[in-house]
């Protein structure tokens, strides 16, 4: 269990695997394709992308990979939050483009999101974060 605070309210306990602080049907989720080169640098293996990873869209391919504020390929703008854990390795153990779900609107627990910074929070216009409520 983890606890988080919504605005100035009391601390709320929740399941550590949850990334949302409300579930009022405000979420908007879309099907996406994750680029085979996407990584979750803080995970082992890095080819397993964790739920809550902030994603950017590669301009040239239209595929998604981890948000990187210093990149210059389109992923410098946060676009979505990965909805579920995804393994990029195929049956042969090779990283492959993989279909997944990404959320662009909803109410999130900021500390559970991976790669969230102030620029990403600004870019994710349809998202609210518990610490800002």
Coordinates of C-alpha atoms in Angstrom, one line a residue:
X1 CA 0.0 0.0 0.0
X2 CA 1.0 3.6 -0.6
X3 CA -0.5 6.8 0.5
X4 CA -0.9 10.1 -1.3
X5 CA -2.4 13.4 -0.7
X6 CA -5.0 15.0 -3.0
X7 CA -4.4 18.8 -2.7
X8 CA -4.8 19.9 1.0
X9 CA -6.9 16.9 1.8
X10 CA -6.1 14.0 4.0
X11 CA -3.7 11.3 3.0
X12 CA -5.4 8.5 1.0
X13 CA -4.2 4.9 0.9
X14 CA -4.1 3.1 -2.4
X15 CA -2.6 0.1 -4.2
X16 CA 0.9 0.9 -5.3
X17 CA 0.2 -0.5 -8.8
X18 CA -2.5 2.2 -9.3
X19 CA -1.5 5.4 -11.2
X20 CA -4.8 7.2 -10.9
X21 CA -6.3 9.0 -7.9
X22 CA -9.9 9.0 -9.3
X23 CA -11.9 6.8 -11.6
X24 CA -14.8 8.9 -12.7
X25 CA -14.7 7.9 -16.4
X26 CA -12.6 11.0 -17.3
X27 CA -9.8 8.8 -18.8
X28 CA -9.2 8.8 -22.5
X29 CA -7.1 5.9 -23.7
X30 CA -5.9 5.2 -27.3
X31 CA -4.1 2.3 -29.0
X32 CA -0.5 3.1 -29.9
X33 CA 2.6 1.4 -31.3
X34 CA 5.7 1.5 -29.1
X35 CA 9.0 1.8 -31.0
X36 CA 11.2 -1.2 -30.6
X37 CA 14.0 1.1 -29.3
X38 CA 11.9 2.3 -26.4
X39 CA 13.4 1.8 -23.0
X40 CA 12.5 2.1 -19.3
X41 CA 16.0 3.0 -18.1
X42 CA 15.2 2.5 -14.4
X43 CA 13.8 -1.0 -14.9
X44 CA 15.4 -4.4 -15.3
X45 CA 15.2 -5.4 -18.1
X46 CA 14.9 -2.0 -19.8
X47 CA 12.8 -3.6 -22.6
X48 CA 10.0 -4.1 -20.1
X49 CA 8.2 -0.7 -20.0
X50 CA 6.3 -0.1 -16.7
X51 CA 2.8 1.1 -16.3
X52 CA 2.9 4.9 -15.8
X53 CA 5.9 5.5 -18.1
X54 CA 5.5 9.0 -19.7
X55 CA 5.7 8.7 -23.5
X56 CA 6.6 11.0 -26.4
X57 CA 5.9 10.5 -30.0
X58 CA 8.7 10.1 -32.5
X59 CA 7.8 12.6 -35.3
X60 CA 9.4 10.6 -38.1
X61 CA 7.7 7.2 -37.4
X62 CA 4.6 8.2 -35.4
X63 CA 5.6 5.5 -32.8
X64 CA 6.0 6.1 -29.1
X65 CA 8.9 5.7 -26.8
X66 CA 10.0 7.2 -23.4
X67 CA 9.6 10.9 -23.0
X68 CA 13.0 12.6 -23.1
X69 CA 13.1 16.4 -22.4
X70 CA 16.5 16.6 -24.1
X71 CA 15.6 14.7 -27.3
X72 CA 15.1 16.4 -30.7
X73 CA 13.0 13.6 -32.3
X74 CA 9.5 14.5 -31.0
X75 CA 9.8 12.6 -27.8
X76 CA 10.9 15.9 -26.0
X77 CA 7.1 16.6 -25.7
X78 CA 5.2 14.3 -23.4
X79 CA 2.1 13.0 -25.1
X80 CA 0.7 9.9 -23.2
X81 CA 1.1 7.8 -20.1
X82 CA 1.5 4.1 -20.6
X83 CA -1.6 2.3 -19.4
X84 CA -0.1 -1.2 -18.6
X85 CA 3.3 -2.9 -18.4
X86 CA 4.6 -3.9 -21.8
X87 CA 7.4 -6.3 -22.8
X88 CA 9.0 -5.2 -26.1
X89 CA 10.7 -8.6 -26.6
X90 CA 9.1 -11.0 -29.1
X91 CA 9.2 -14.8 -28.9
X92 CA 12.8 -14.9 -30.2
X93 CA 14.0 -12.4 -27.6
X94 CA 14.4 -9.5 -30.0
X95 CA 12.9 -6.1 -29.3
X96 CA 10.0 -5.4 -31.6
X97 CA 7.5 -2.6 -32.2
X98 CA 4.6 -3.5 -29.9
X99 CA 1.0 -2.4 -29.6
X100 CA -0.1 -0.9 -26.3
X101 CA -2.5 1.5 -24.7
X102 CA -1.7 5.1 -23.8
X103 CA -3.8 7.6 -21.8
X104 CA -3.9 11.3 -22.6
X105 CA -6.5 12.4 -20.2
X106 CA -7.2 11.4 -16.6
X107 CA -6.4 12.0 -12.9
X108 CA -2.9 10.7 -11.9
X109 CA -0.8 10.1 -8.8
X110 CA 2.3 12.1 -9.8
X111 CA 4.8 10.0 -7.7
X112 CA 3.7 6.8 -9.5
X113 CA 4.5 8.2 -13.0
X114 CA 7.9 7.4 -14.5
X115 CA 9.7 10.3 -16.1
X116 CA 7.2 13.0 -15.1
X117 CA 8.8 16.4 -14.8
X118 CA 7.4 19.9 -14.9
X119 CA 7.6 20.2 -18.7
X120 CA 5.8 16.9 -19.1
X121 CA 3.1 18.0 -16.6
X122 CA 2.6 21.1 -18.7
X123 CA 2.5 19.2 -22.0
X124 CA 0.0 16.6 -20.7
X125 CA -2.8 19.2 -20.8
X126 CA -5.7 16.7 -20.3
X127 CA -4.1 15.2 -17.2
X128 CA -4.5 16.3 -13.6
X129 CA -2.0 15.3 -10.9
X130 CA -2.8 14.7 -7.2
X131 CA -0.2 17.2 -6.0
X132 CA -1.8 20.0 -8.1
X133 CA -5.4 19.5 -6.9

